mmCIF file of C-alpha atoms in Angstrom:
data_model
loop_
_atom_site.group_PDB
_atom_site.id
_atom_site.type_symbol
_atom_site.label_atom_id
_atom_site.label_comp_id
_atom_site.label_asym_id
_atom_site.label_seq_id
_atom_site.Cartn_x
_atom_site.Cartn_y
_atom_site.Cartn_z
ATOM 1 C CA MET F 1 -21.226 -4.248 -16.178
ATOM 2 C CA LYS F 2 -17.618 -4.617 -14.053
ATOM 3 C CA ARG F 3 -16.878 -1.094 -12.946
ATOM 4 C CA ASN F 4 -13.198 0.318 -13.931
ATOM 5 C CA PHE F 5 -11.356 0.693 -10.840
ATOM 6 C CA ASN F 6 -9.397 3.879 -12.510
ATOM 7 C CA GLU F 7 -12.036 5.885 -13.832
ATOM 8 C CA TRP F 8 -13.525 5.009 -10.275
ATOM 9 C CA PHE F 9 -10.491 5.936 -8.352
ATOM 10 C CA ALA F 10 -10.003 9.219 -10.646
ATOM 11 C CA GLY F 11 -12.993 10.951 -8.669
ATOM 12 C CA PHE F 12 -11.420 10.736 -5.228
ATOM 13 C CA ARG F 13 -11.529 13.789 -3.331
ATOM 14 C CA ASP F 14 -8.746 15.868 -1.687
ATOM 15 C CA SER F 15 -10.892 16.570 1.173
ATOM 16 C CA ILE F 16 -14.090 16.620 3.184
ATOM 17 C CA ALA F 17 -13.124 19.565 5.543
ATOM 18 C CA THR F 18 -16.082 21.849 6.555
ATOM 19 C CA TYR F 19 -15.360 25.191 8.220
ATOM 20 C CA SER F 20 -15.603 23.673 11.684
ATOM 21 C CA TYR F 21 -13.203 20.758 10.823
ATOM 22 C CA TYR F 22 -9.816 22.951 11.661
ATOM 23 C CA VAL F 23 -10.737 24.479 14.989
ATOM 24 C CA ASP F 24 -13.510 23.668 17.621
ATOM 25 C CA PHE F 25 -13.636 26.886 19.206
ATOM 26 C CA GLN F 26 -16.270 26.210 20.948
ATOM 27 C CA LYS F 27 -14.749 23.447 23.151
ATOM 28 C CA VAL F 28 -11.555 26.023 23.005
ATOM 29 C CA HIS F 29 -13.262 28.699 24.819
ATOM 30 C CA LYS F 30 -14.904 26.045 27.005
ATOM 31 C CA ASN F 31 -11.645 24.728 28.204
ATOM 32 C CA VAL F 32 -9.995 28.528 28.880
ATOM 33 C CA GLU F 33 -13.021 29.217 30.729
ATOM 34 C CA SER F 34 -12.777 26.766 33.235
ATOM 35 C CA LEU F 35 -9.747 27.857 33.908
ATOM 36 C CA LYS F 36 -10.215 31.692 33.441
ATOM 37 C CA ILE F 37 -10.023 32.367 37.432
ATOM 38 C CA GLU F 38 -6.368 30.549 38.233
ATOM 39 C CA LEU F 39 -4.986 32.462 34.919
ATOM 40 C CA ASN F 40 -6.178 35.614 36.256
ATOM 41 C CA ILE F 41 -4.382 34.879 39.655
ATOM 42 C CA LEU F 42 -1.486 33.859 37.492
ATOM 43 C CA ASN F 43 -1.564 36.761 35.479
ATOM 44 C CA SER F 44 0.416 38.924 38.595
ATOM 45 C CA LEU F 45 3.511 37.455 37.945
ATOM 46 C CA ILE F 46 3.612 39.086 33.996
ATOM 47 C CA GLY F 47 6.255 41.838 34.660
ATOM 48 C CA SER F 48 7.090 40.690 38.185
ATOM 49 C CA GLY F 49 10.477 42.186 39.570
ATOM 50 C CA SER F 50 10.749 39.142 41.774
ATOM 51 C CA ILE F 51 8.939 36.634 40.036
ATOM 52 C CA GLU F 52 10.168 33.353 42.353
ATOM 53 C CA GLU F 53 8.476 34.906 45.548
ATOM 54 C CA ASP F 54 5.647 36.023 44.104
ATOM 55 C CA PHE F 55 5.227 32.504 42.551
ATOM 56 C CA LYS F 56 5.534 30.696 45.741
ATOM 57 C CA GLU F 57 3.365 33.045 47.531
ATOM 58 C CA ILE F 58 0.485 32.485 45.125
ATOM 59 C CA LEU F 59 1.089 28.795 45.432
ATOM 60 C CA THR F 60 0.774 28.900 49.010
ATOM 61 C CA LYS F 61 -2.396 31.023 48.922
ATOM 62 C CA TYR F 62 -4.196 29.522 45.738
ATOM 63 C CA PRO F 63 -2.589 25.702 45.255
ATOM 64 C CA GLU F 64 -5.294 25.421 42.642
ATOM 65 C CA THR F 65 -3.521 27.578 40.411
ATOM 66 C CA LEU F 66 -0.752 24.182 39.865
ATOM 67 C CA LYS F 67 -3.453 22.985 37.375
ATOM 68 C CA CYS F 68 -2.885 25.682 34.658
ATOM 69 C CA ILE F 69 0.855 25.126 34.635
ATOM 70 C CA PRO F 70 1.232 22.003 32.150
ATOM 71 C CA LEU F 71 -1.159 23.789 29.916
ATOM 72 C CA LEU F 72 1.440 26.902 29.888
ATOM 73 C CA LEU F 73 3.472 24.108 28.083
ATOM 74 C CA ALA F 74 1.111 22.717 25.941
ATOM 75 C CA VAL F 75 0.797 19.448 27.924
ATOM 76 C CA ARG F 76 -2.585 17.718 28.998
ATOM 77 C CA ALA F 77 -1.367 16.259 31.971
ATOM 78 C CA ASN F 78 -1.398 16.081 35.602
ATOM 79 C CA GLU F 79 2.129 14.982 35.997
ATOM 80 C CA ILE F 80 5.179 15.863 34.332
ATOM 81 C CA TYR F 81 8.341 14.031 34.365
ATOM 82 C CA VAL F 82 11.969 15.527 34.764
ATOM 83 C CA ILE F 83 15.358 14.492 34.849
ATOM 84 C CA ASP F 84 18.400 17.109 35.708
ATOM 85 C CA ASN F 85 21.668 16.656 37.193
ATOM 86 C CA ASN F 86 19.692 16.533 40.921
ATOM 87 C CA GLY F 87 17.939 13.330 39.869
ATOM 88 C CA GLU F 88 14.354 12.514 38.664
ATOM 89 C CA PHE F 89 11.254 14.415 39.395
ATOM 90 C CA PHE F 90 7.270 13.547 39.000
ATOM 91 C CA TYR F 91 5.728 16.840 39.418
ATOM 92 C CA ASN F 92 1.993 16.992 40.520
ATOM 93 C CA PHE F 93 -0.316 19.235 39.205
ATOM 94 C CA LYS F 94 -3.284 18.353 40.459
ATOM 95 C CA LYS F 95 -2.111 18.025 44.176
ATOM 96 C CA MET F 96 1.304 19.771 45.265
ATOM 97 C CA ASN F 97 4.049 16.719 45.952
ATOM 98 C CA TYR F 98 7.173 18.945 46.182
ATOM 99 C CA SER F 99 7.676 22.539 47.971
ATOM 100 C CA PRO F 100 6.768 25.795 46.387
ATOM 101 C CA GLU F 101 10.283 26.162 46.157
ATOM 102 C CA GLN F 102 10.870 22.813 43.714
ATOM 103 C CA TYR F 103 8.280 24.171 41.392
ATOM 104 C CA ALA F 104 9.649 27.811 41.152
ATOM 105 C CA VAL F 105 12.644 25.264 40.192
ATOM 106 C CA PHE F 106 10.029 24.327 37.388
ATOM 107 C CA MET F 107 8.899 26.971 36.034
ATOM 108 C CA ARG F 108 12.311 28.384 35.721
ATOM 109 C CA GLU F 109 14.401 25.802 34.195
ATOM 110 C CA THR F 110 10.785 25.603 31.497
ATOM 111 C CA GLY F 111 11.449 29.002 30.650
ATOM 112 C CA LEU F 112 7.744 30.019 31.937
ATOM 113 C CA PHE F 113 9.035 32.429 34.637
ATOM 114 C CA ASN F 114 11.312 34.230 31.546
ATOM 115 C CA LEU F 115 8.113 34.260 29.105
ATOM 116 C CA MET F 116 6.332 36.106 32.166
ATOM 117 C CA GLU F 117 8.786 38.194 33.456
ATOM 118 C CA LYS F 118 10.224 40.053 30.305
ATOM 119 C CA HIS F 119 6.485 40.690 29.314
ATOM 120 C CA ILE F 120 6.849 37.937 26.040
ATOM 121 C CA ILE F 121 3.254 37.798 26.712
ATOM 122 C CA HIS F 122 0.601 39.893 28.601
ATOM 123 C CA SER F 123 -2.406 37.705 29.128
ATOM 124 C CA LEU F 124 -1.942 34.379 30.288
ATOM 125 C CA VAL F 125 -5.968 34.053 29.383
ATOM 126 C CA ASP F 126 -5.019 35.068 25.766
ATOM 127 C CA TYR F 127 -1.960 32.727 25.668
ATOM 128 C CA VAL F 128 -3.928 29.765 26.756
ATOM 129 C CA THR F 129 -6.700 30.488 24.102
ATOM 130 C CA GLY F 130 -3.895 30.234 21.724
ATOM 131 C CA VAL F 131 -2.329 27.068 23.103
ATOM 132 C CA GLU F 132 -5.922 25.468 23.235
ATOM 133 C CA THR F 133 -6.115 26.294 19.433
ATOM 134 C CA GLY F 134 -3.153 24.883 19.127
ATOM 135 C CA LEU F 135 -3.740 21.354 20.928
ATOM 136 C CA ASP F 136 -7.091 21.324 19.334
ATOM 137 C CA SER F 137 -5.367 21.075 15.892
ATOM 138 C CA ASN F 138 -4.716 17.397 17.149
ATOM 139 C CA GLY F 139 -8.425 16.630 17.000
ATOM 140 C CA ARG F 140 -8.768 16.952 13.053
ATOM 141 C CA LYS F 141 -7.853 13.537 12.675
ATOM 142 C CA ASN F 142 -11.019 12.289 14.826
ATOM 143 C CA ARG F 143 -12.881 15.127 13.404
ATOM 144 C CA GLY F 144 -11.890 14.088 9.847
ATOM 145 C CA GLY F 145 -13.238 10.113 10.780
ATOM 146 C CA HIS F 146 -16.733 11.881 11.716
ATOM 147 C CA LEU F 147 -16.938 14.127 8.708
ATOM 148 C CA MET F 148 -17.434 11.060 6.293
ATOM 149 C CA GLU F 149 -19.247 9.540 8.876
ATOM 150 C CA ASN F 150 -21.624 12.096 8.875
ATOM 151 C CA LEU F 151 -21.541 12.657 5.071
ATOM 152 C CA VAL F 152 -22.694 9.019 4.849
ATOM 153 C CA GLU F 153 -25.323 9.147 7.414
ATOM 154 C CA SER F 154 -26.837 12.297 5.485
ATOM 155 C CA PHE F 155 -27.195 10.373 2.182
ATOM 156 C CA ILE F 156 -28.573 7.484 4.187
ATOM 157 C CA ILE F 157 -31.398 9.827 5.834
ATOM 158 C CA LYS F 158 -31.909 11.812 2.587
ATOM 159 C CA ALA F 159 -32.787 8.147 1.002
ATOM 160 C CA GLY F 160 -35.356 7.692 3.623
ATOM 161 C CA TYR F 161 -34.182 5.812 6.650
ATOM 162 C CA ILE F 162 -35.076 6.152 10.104
ATOM 163 C CA LYS F 163 -32.307 5.924 12.733
ATOM 164 C CA GLY F 164 -33.407 3.351 15.405
ATOM 165 C CA GLU F 165 -36.347 1.742 12.876
ATOM 166 C CA ASN F 166 -34.221 0.674 9.880
ATOM 167 C CA TYR F 167 -30.798 2.080 10.169
ATOM 168 C CA PHE F 168 -28.658 2.381 13.160
ATOM 169 C CA LYS F 169 -25.140 3.337 14.126
ATOM 170 C CA GLU F 170 -22.273 1.701 15.533
ATOM 171 C CA LYS F 171 -23.387 -1.941 15.766
ATOM 172 C CA TYR F 172 -21.574 -4.994 16.726
ATOM 173 C CA ILE F 173 -21.804 -7.835 15.093
ATOM 174 C CA HIS F 174 -23.075 -9.759 18.348
ATOM 175 C CA GLU F 175 -25.872 -7.132 18.579
ATOM 176 C CA ILE F 176 -26.892 -7.905 15.193
ATOM 177 C CA THR F 177 -27.226 -11.360 15.607
ATOM 178 C CA GLU F 178 -29.223 -10.634 18.639
ATOM 179 C CA LYS F 179 -31.465 -8.477 17.218
ATOM 180 C CA TRP F 180 -32.355 -10.218 13.973
ATOM 181 C CA GLY F 181 -30.901 -13.606 14.591
ATOM 182 C CA ILE F 182 -28.440 -13.846 11.514
ATOM 183 C CA ASP F 183 -25.413 -15.644 11.870
ATOM 184 C CA LEU F 184 -22.250 -13.425 11.137
ATOM 185 C CA SER F 185 -19.683 -15.894 12.882
ATOM 186 C CA ALA F 186 -17.940 -16.289 9.658
ATOM 187 C CA ILE F 187 -16.831 -12.559 10.422
ATOM 188 C CA SER F 188 -15.968 -12.907 13.972
ATOM 189 C CA ASN F 189 -14.047 -15.826 13.373
ATOM 190 C CA HIS F 190 -16.701 -17.912 15.448
ATOM 191 C CA GLY F 191 -17.138 -15.379 18.005
ATOM 192 C CA LYS F 192 -13.521 -14.878 19.186
ATOM 193 C CA SER F 193 -13.213 -11.175 17.517
ATOM 194 C CA GLU F 194 -15.756 -8.459 17.743
ATOM 195 C CA LYS F 195 -16.362 -6.065 14.887
ATOM 196 C CA ARG F 196 -18.085 -2.972 15.138
ATOM 197 C CA PHE F 197 -20.118 -1.381 11.859
ATOM 198 C CA ASP F 198 -20.607 2.440 11.144
ATOM 199 C CA PHE F 199 -23.949 1.828 10.221
ATOM 200 C CA VAL F 200 -26.385 -0.978 9.582
ATOM 201 C CA ILE F 201 -29.492 -0.811 7.421
ATOM 202 C CA ARG F 202 -32.255 -3.253 7.537
ATOM 203 C CA THR F 203 -34.323 -3.693 4.797
ATOM 204 C CA ASN F 204 -37.204 -6.332 4.025
ATOM 205 C CA SER F 205 -34.878 -8.801 2.904
ATOM 206 C CA MET F 206 -31.126 -7.554 3.685
ATOM 207 C CA ILE F 207 -28.974 -6.353 6.267
ATOM 208 C CA TYR F 208 -26.478 -4.020 4.984
ATOM 209 C CA GLY F 209 -23.041 -3.698 7.658
ATOM 210 C CA ILE F 210 -21.417 -0.285 6.481
ATOM 211 C CA GLU F 211 -17.971 0.980 7.054
ATOM 212 C CA THR F 212 -17.195 4.404 6.279
ATOM 213 C CA ASN F 213 -13.785 5.973 6.002
ATOM 214 C CA PHE F 214 -11.652 9.099 4.167
ATOM 215 C CA TYR F 215 -7.817 9.324 4.292
ATOM 216 C CA THR F 216 -6.390 12.508 3.057
ATOM 217 C CA ASN F 217 -2.899 11.158 3.888
ATOM 218 C CA GLY F 218 -1.133 8.127 3.137
ATOM 219 C CA GLY F 219 0.383 5.864 5.356
ATOM 220 C CA SER F 220 0.794 1.865 6.038
ATOM 221 C CA LYS F 221 -2.699 1.939 7.720
ATOM 222 C CA LEU F 222 -4.289 2.264 4.443
ATOM 223 C CA ASN F 223 -3.036 -1.242 3.165
ATOM 224 C CA GLU F 224 -4.031 -2.715 6.878
ATOM 225 C CA THR F 225 -7.469 -1.532 6.424
ATOM 226 C CA ALA F 226 -7.675 -2.292 2.502
ATOM 227 C CA ARG F 227 -6.732 -5.573 3.361
ATOM 228 C CA SER F 228 -9.076 -6.100 6.584
ATOM 229 C CA TYR F 229 -11.811 -5.139 4.552
ATOM 230 C CA LYS F 230 -11.028 -7.535 1.422
ATOM 231 C CA GLN F 231 -11.160 -10.565 4.268
ATOM 232 C CA ILE F 232 -14.424 -9.112 5.764
ATOM 233 C CA ALA F 233 -15.905 -9.215 2.252
ATOM 234 C CA GLN F 234 -14.901 -12.538 1.408
ATOM 235 C CA GLU F 235 -16.208 -14.043 4.725
ATOM 236 C CA ALA F 236 -19.916 -11.714 3.969
ATOM 237 C CA ASN F 237 -20.009 -13.746 0.924
ATOM 238 C CA SER F 238 -20.757 -16.532 2.662
ATOM 239 C CA ILE F 239 -23.816 -15.134 4.913
ATOM 240 C CA ASP F 240 -27.151 -15.429 3.538
ATOM 241 C CA GLY F 241 -29.280 -11.898 3.885
ATOM 242 C CA PHE F 242 -26.304 -9.781 4.829
ATOM 243 C CA THR F 243 -23.978 -7.503 3.037
ATOM 244 C CA PHE F 244 -20.816 -5.707 3.338
ATOM 245 C CA VAL F 245 -20.867 -2.303 2.167
ATOM 246 C CA TRP F 246 -17.497 0.070 2.381
ATOM 247 C CA PHE F 247 -17.766 3.826 1.800
ATOM 248 C CA THR F 248 -14.522 5.373 1.240
ATOM 249 C CA ASP F 249 -13.051 8.103 -0.485
ATOM 250 C CA GLY F 250 -9.543 10.527 -0.008
ATOM 251 C CA LYS F 251 -6.322 10.725 -2.332
ATOM 252 C CA GLY F 252 -4.404 9.359 0.621
ATOM 253 C CA TRP F 253 -5.609 6.087 -1.074
ATOM 254 C CA GLN F 254 -3.005 7.016 -3.826
ATOM 255 C CA SER F 255 -0.146 5.405 -1.564
ATOM 256 C CA ALA F 256 -2.263 2.493 -1.204
ATOM 257 C CA ARG F 257 -3.506 2.141 -4.737
ATOM 258 C CA ASN F 258 -3.069 -1.256 -5.257
ATOM 259 C CA ASN F 259 -4.412 -2.688 -2.233
ATOM 260 C CA LEU F 260 -7.395 -0.514 -2.832
ATOM 261 C CA GLU F 261 -7.813 -2.239 -5.929
ATOM 262 C CA GLU F 262 -7.514 -5.547 -5.344
ATOM 263 C CA THR F 263 -10.366 -5.058 -2.644
ATOM 264 C CA PHE F 264 -12.417 -2.930 -5.338
ATOM 265 C CA ASP F 265 -11.845 -6.045 -7.612
ATOM 266 C CA ILE F 266 -13.619 -8.484 -5.133
ATOM 267 C CA LEU F 267 -16.419 -6.230 -3.293
ATOM 268 C CA ASP F 268 -18.997 -4.662 -5.737
ATOM 269 C CA THR F 269 -20.375 -2.526 -2.872
ATOM 270 C CA MET F 270 -17.485 -0.848 -2.359
ATOM 271 C CA TYR F 271 -18.024 3.034 -3.101
ATOM 272 C CA SER F 272 -16.961 6.577 -2.978
ATOM 273 C CA ILE F 273 -18.734 9.801 -2.303
ATOM 274 C CA ASN F 274 -19.433 10.154 -6.346
ATOM 275 C CA ASP F 275 -21.218 6.961 -5.763
ATOM 276 C CA LEU F 276 -23.380 8.666 -2.935
ATOM 277 C CA GLU F 277 -24.274 11.390 -4.595
ATOM 278 C CA ASN F 278 -25.222 9.870 -8.093
ATOM 279 C CA GLY F 279 -27.860 7.867 -5.420
ATOM 280 C CA ILE F 280 -26.278 4.540 -4.851
ATOM 281 C CA ILE F 281 -28.142 4.123 -1.571
ATOM 282 C CA ASN F 282 -31.553 4.440 -3.084
ATOM 283 C CA ARG F 283 -30.898 1.237 -4.389
ATOM 284 C CA PHE F 284 -31.449 -0.261 -1.122
ATOM 285 C CA ASN F 285 -34.785 -1.562 -0.606
ATOM 286 C CA ASN F 286 -36.842 1.070 1.532
ATOM 287 C CA GLY F 287 -40.212 0.373 2.097
ATOM 288 C CA GLY F 288 -40.627 -2.790 0.655
ATOM 289 C CA GLU F 289 -40.515 -2.619 -2.965
ATOM 290 C CA GLY F 290 -38.350 -5.341 -4.619
ATOM 291 C CA ASN F 291 -35.542 -6.880 -3.519
ATOM 292 C CA ALA F 292 -32.829 -5.005 -2.013
ATOM 293 C CA GLU F 293 -29.862 -4.796 -4.337
ATOM 294 C CA PHE F 294 -26.967 -2.500 -5.208
#
């Protein structure tokens, strides 16, 4: 019985965020801890009445404190480029490449001296903890991708598959070919491109190449993803003993609904979180009983 796209799509989720999705505080605290000594040295500048002279003295005695400065501007870099009326400057914060006086100019012009001498902040350690928390929010995109992978993997394990024995993570086409002798050249454009599947499941009669993703927000990337997976689905149809499976979800697909539906119409093995929860992976052949069919 042919599935109804509208009914299927109506079950897509707004989010699959876990508590740890928002901020990785373990990583935040680890990053701050690695700079704690240098930050505490720079703490002596807070409220200083002669901050420029004190700063230059600190740089002379403790040049390693330089590495903290980019982070005070929420920048993860060892070099910062600046242009002003006096020319172009590439400040190196790993190894001093200008005089302490020039670094003092940097501190003054970026507003960092003002931040410290006027007691706008009271602790650089606390301040940097806040900066690291903000910067870590940029990692949500990566964590979001892993959330769907982790979710799918939990259902693979629940279905009885064992990692390294009959299911594998992040397998390239050439690795699949070398391991099981199956010709996947139709997908790899005869070896000219290299595709990596998030998961591969091997049963007695079928190899499943699995892709996973979840989109909270829309964008042009979703249209490209749908078109790309549509092409893979068409190419995989010509390969005996191989099935392409796509687990996807998320309200972000609303902006690319039409392209998603086009792929849905030709890819019978395209599933959502609802399908996972309804036991779709249990239809794989696990242990030699019957054929491996969805």
